Amino acid sequence: MTISQTTTQGVTVFTLDGDALGGPDGSALHDALRALGTPVHAVADLGGVGHMNSSGLGMLVGAMTNARTGGGDLCLARPSPRTEMLLRTTRLLDVFQTFPSVDAAVASFAEARD
């Protein structure tokens, strides 16, 4: 999996591409979040994720926990039907804010500030 990042409207967008299986990828996401300082307002764009396992879910939960601990948040954008089913089965849809597009996810942070 590759992770790239951009910033738009003060929100960091992490684009995940490939299979989200945790391991070194989880460390890369954690390190990227830490480098941003606090508070972190971030979106994980899952549109390019083909397969996700429990370690991939753990990577996202850890990233969200780190963001929230620092006074920010991390939300999800564009999960595939398969990923959304995994999030629903594990009840993580109740934990993460999930949006159909990156633009909607980024806009949610602006709405929260207003």
PDB file of C-alpha atoms in Angstrom:
ATOM      1  CA  MET A   1       0.000   0.000   0.000  1.00  0.00           C
ATOM      2  CA  THR A   2       1.137   3.535  -0.670  1.00  0.00           C
ATOM      3  CA  ILE A   3       0.150   6.546   1.385  1.00  0.00           C
ATOM      4  CA  SER A   4       0.343  10.057  -0.026  1.00  0.00           C
ATOM      5  CA  GLN A   5      -0.765  13.270   1.579  1.00  0.00           C
ATOM      6  CA  THR A   6      -2.005  16.668   0.510  1.00  0.00           C
ATOM      7  CA  THR A   7      -3.473  19.568   2.415  1.00  0.00           C
ATOM      8  CA  THR A   8      -6.588  21.456   1.431  1.00  0.00           C
ATOM      9  CA  GLN A   9      -8.443  24.070   3.486  1.00  0.00           C
ATOM     10  CA  GLY A  10      -6.305  23.219   6.523  1.00  0.00           C
ATOM     11  CA  VAL A  11      -7.237  19.522   6.364  1.00  0.00           C
ATOM     12  CA  THR A  12      -4.652  16.847   5.596  1.00  0.00           C
ATOM     13  CA  VAL A  13      -5.886  14.199   3.172  1.00  0.00           C
ATOM     14  CA  PHE A  14      -4.118  10.844   3.329  1.00  0.00           C
ATOM     15  CA  THR A  15      -4.754   8.867   0.145  1.00  0.00           C
ATOM     16  CA  LEU A  16      -4.368   5.134   0.687  1.00  0.00           C
ATOM     17  CA  ASP A  17      -3.816   3.034  -2.418  1.00  0.00           C
ATOM     18  CA  GLY A  18      -3.543  -0.767  -2.449  1.00  0.00           C
ATOM     19  CA  ASP A  19      -4.287  -3.313   0.258  1.00  0.00           C
ATOM     20  CA  ALA A  20      -4.560  -1.974   3.832  1.00  0.00           C
ATOM     21  CA  LEU A  21      -2.980  -4.748   5.859  1.00  0.00           C
ATOM     22  CA  GLY A  22      -1.354  -2.784   8.697  1.00  0.00           C
ATOM     23  CA  GLY A  23       2.292  -3.536   9.489  1.00  0.00           C
ATOM     24  CA  PRO A  24       4.763  -1.006   8.082  1.00  0.00           C
ATOM     25  CA  ASP A  25       1.902   0.903   6.458  1.00  0.00           C
ATOM     26  CA  GLY A  26       0.373   1.516   9.879  1.00  0.00           C
ATOM     27  CA  SER A  27       3.675   2.879  11.108  1.00  0.00           C
ATOM     28  CA  ALA A  28       3.938   5.153   8.069  1.00  0.00           C
ATOM     29  CA  LEU A  29       0.475   6.620   8.699  1.00  0.00           C
ATOM     30  CA  HIS A  30       1.205   7.043  12.409  1.00  0.00           C
ATOM     31  CA  ASP A  31       4.520   8.802  11.677  1.00  0.00           C
ATOM     32  CA  ALA A  32       2.885  11.088   9.097  1.00  0.00           C
ATOM     33  CA  LEU A  33       0.189  12.096  11.585  1.00  0.00           C
ATOM     34  CA  ARG A  34       2.733  12.725  14.336  1.00  0.00           C
ATOM     35  CA  ALA A  35       4.795  14.949  12.018  1.00  0.00           C
ATOM     36  CA  LEU A  36       1.775  17.234  11.557  1.00  0.00           C
ATOM     37  CA  GLY A  37       1.678  18.254  15.232  1.00  0.00           C
ATOM     38  CA  THR A  38      -1.629  18.926  16.964  1.00  0.00           C
ATOM     39  CA  PRO A  39      -4.467  19.360  16.455  1.00  0.00           C
ATOM     40  CA  VAL A  40      -4.716  17.206  13.338  1.00  0.00           C
ATOM     41  CA  HIS A  41      -7.727  17.487  11.070  1.00  0.00           C
ATOM     42  CA  ALA A  42      -7.370  14.628   8.625  1.00  0.00           C
ATOM     43  CA  VAL A  43      -9.223  12.531   6.079  1.00  0.00           C
ATOM     44  CA  ALA A  44      -8.278   8.993   5.101  1.00  0.00           C
ATOM     45  CA  ASP A  45      -9.284   8.591   1.458  1.00  0.00           C
ATOM     46  CA  LEU A  46     -10.032   4.883   1.096  1.00  0.00           C
ATOM     47  CA  GLY A  47     -11.119   5.006  -2.549  1.00  0.00           C
ATOM     48  CA  GLY A  48      -7.997   3.165  -3.691  1.00  0.00           C
ATOM     49  CA  VAL A  49      -8.069   0.431  -1.034  1.00  0.00           C
ATOM     50  CA  GLY A  50      -8.772  -2.966  -2.542  1.00  0.00           C
ATOM     51  CA  HIS A  51      -8.629  -5.194   0.530  1.00  0.00           C
ATOM     52  CA  MET A  52      -8.508  -4.401   4.238  1.00  0.00           C
ATOM     53  CA  ASN A  53      -7.947  -6.810   7.126  1.00  0.00           C
ATOM     54  CA  SER A  54      -8.127  -6.387  10.896  1.00  0.00           C
ATOM     55  CA  SER A  55      -4.610  -4.914  10.986  1.00  0.00           C
ATOM     56  CA  GLY A  56      -5.682  -2.325   8.425  1.00  0.00           C
ATOM     57  CA  LEU A  57      -8.667  -1.470  10.616  1.00  0.00           C
ATOM     58  CA  GLY A  58      -6.328  -1.206  13.599  1.00  0.00           C
ATOM     59  CA  MET A  59      -4.163   1.202  11.632  1.00  0.00           C
ATOM     60  CA  LEU A  60      -7.186   3.475  11.044  1.00  0.00           C
ATOM     61  CA  VAL A  61      -8.385   3.230  14.655  1.00  0.00           C
ATOM     62  CA  GLY A  62      -4.900   4.099  15.911  1.00  0.00           C
ATOM     63  CA  ALA A  63      -4.696   7.074  13.558  1.00  0.00           C
ATOM     64  CA  MET A  64      -8.105   8.333  14.664  1.00  0.00           C
ATOM     65  CA  THR A  65      -7.223   7.867  18.346  1.00  0.00           C
ATOM     66  CA  ASN A  66      -3.987   9.833  17.917  1.00  0.00           C
ATOM     67  CA  ALA A  67      -5.799  12.633  16.096  1.00  0.00           C
ATOM     68  CA  ARG A  68      -8.551  12.851  18.734  1.00  0.00           C
ATOM     69  CA  THR A  69      -6.089  12.718  21.631  1.00  0.00           C
ATOM     70  CA  GLY A  70      -4.441  15.823  20.193  1.00  0.00           C
ATOM     71  CA  GLY A  71      -7.754  17.694  19.899  1.00  0.00           C
ATOM     72  CA  GLY A  72      -8.385  16.901  16.240  1.00  0.00           C
ATOM     73  CA  ASP A  73     -10.101  14.135  14.307  1.00  0.00           C
ATOM     74  CA  LEU A  74      -9.707  11.750  11.409  1.00  0.00           C
ATOM     75  CA  CYS A  75     -12.632  10.791   9.210  1.00  0.00           C
ATOM     76  CA  LEU A  76     -12.974   8.401   6.296  1.00  0.00           C
ATOM     77  CA  ALA A  77     -13.871   9.122   2.682  1.00  0.00           C
ATOM     78  CA  ARG A  78     -14.856   6.929  -0.244  1.00  0.00           C
ATOM     79  CA  PRO A  79     -14.804   3.475   1.354  1.00  0.00           C
ATOM     80  CA  SER A  80     -15.521   0.728  -1.176  1.00  0.00           C
ATOM     81  CA  PRO A  81     -18.653  -1.368  -0.581  1.00  0.00           C
ATOM     82  CA  ARG A  82     -16.404  -4.158   0.696  1.00  0.00           C
ATOM     83  CA  THR A  83     -14.575  -1.864   3.131  1.00  0.00           C
ATOM     84  CA  GLU A  84     -17.837  -0.283   4.254  1.00  0.00           C
ATOM     85  CA  MET A  85     -19.244  -3.753   4.975  1.00  0.00           C
ATOM     86  CA  LEU A  86     -16.164  -4.528   7.094  1.00  0.00           C
ATOM     87  CA  LEU A  87     -16.598  -1.248   8.983  1.00  0.00           C
ATOM     88  CA  ARG A  88     -20.283  -2.018   9.514  1.00  0.00           C
ATOM     89  CA  THR A  89     -19.611  -5.597  10.692  1.00  0.00           C
ATOM     90  CA  THR A  90     -17.055  -4.373  13.233  1.00  0.00           C
ATOM     91  CA  ARG A  91     -19.342  -1.501  14.282  1.00  0.00           C
ATOM     92  CA  LEU A  92     -16.654   1.010  13.360  1.00  0.00           C
ATOM     93  CA  LEU A  93     -19.166   2.940  11.255  1.00  0.00           C
ATOM     94  CA  ASP A  94     -20.487   4.083  14.641  1.00  0.00           C
ATOM     95  CA  VAL A  95     -17.020   5.377  15.553  1.00  0.00           C
ATOM     96  CA  PHE A  96     -15.768   7.001  12.345  1.00  0.00           C
ATOM     97  CA  GLN A  97     -17.454   9.774  10.436  1.00  0.00           C
ATOM     98  CA  THR A  98     -17.635   8.462   6.882  1.00  0.00           C
ATOM     99  CA  PHE A  99     -18.276  10.491   3.739  1.00  0.00           C
ATOM    100  CA  PRO A 100     -18.961   9.586   0.093  1.00  0.00           C
ATOM    101  CA  SER A 101     -16.307  12.019  -1.185  1.00  0.00           C
ATOM    102  CA  VAL A 102     -13.106  13.674  -0.039  1.00  0.00           C
ATOM    103  CA  ASP A 103     -14.669  17.105  -0.636  1.00  0.00           C
ATOM    104  CA  ALA A 104     -17.558  16.292   1.728  1.00  0.00           C
ATOM    105  CA  ALA A 105     -15.122  15.039   4.367  1.00  0.00           C
ATOM    106  CA  VAL A 106     -12.968  18.178   4.110  1.00  0.00           C
ATOM    107  CA  ALA A 107     -16.086  20.371   4.266  1.00  0.00           C
ATOM    108  CA  SER A 108     -17.179  18.653   7.483  1.00  0.00           C
ATOM    109  CA  PHE A 109     -14.190  20.163   9.277  1.00  0.00           C
ATOM    110  CA  ALA A 110     -15.106  23.672   8.089  1.00  0.00           C
ATOM    111  CA  GLU A 111     -18.685  23.123   9.273  1.00  0.00           C
ATOM    112  CA  ALA A 112     -17.416  21.999  12.686  1.00  0.00           C
ATOM    113  CA  ARG A 113     -15.431  25.257  13.035  1.00  0.00           C
ATOM    114  CA  ASP A 114     -18.443  27.460  12.205  1.00  0.00           C
TER     115      ASP A 114
END
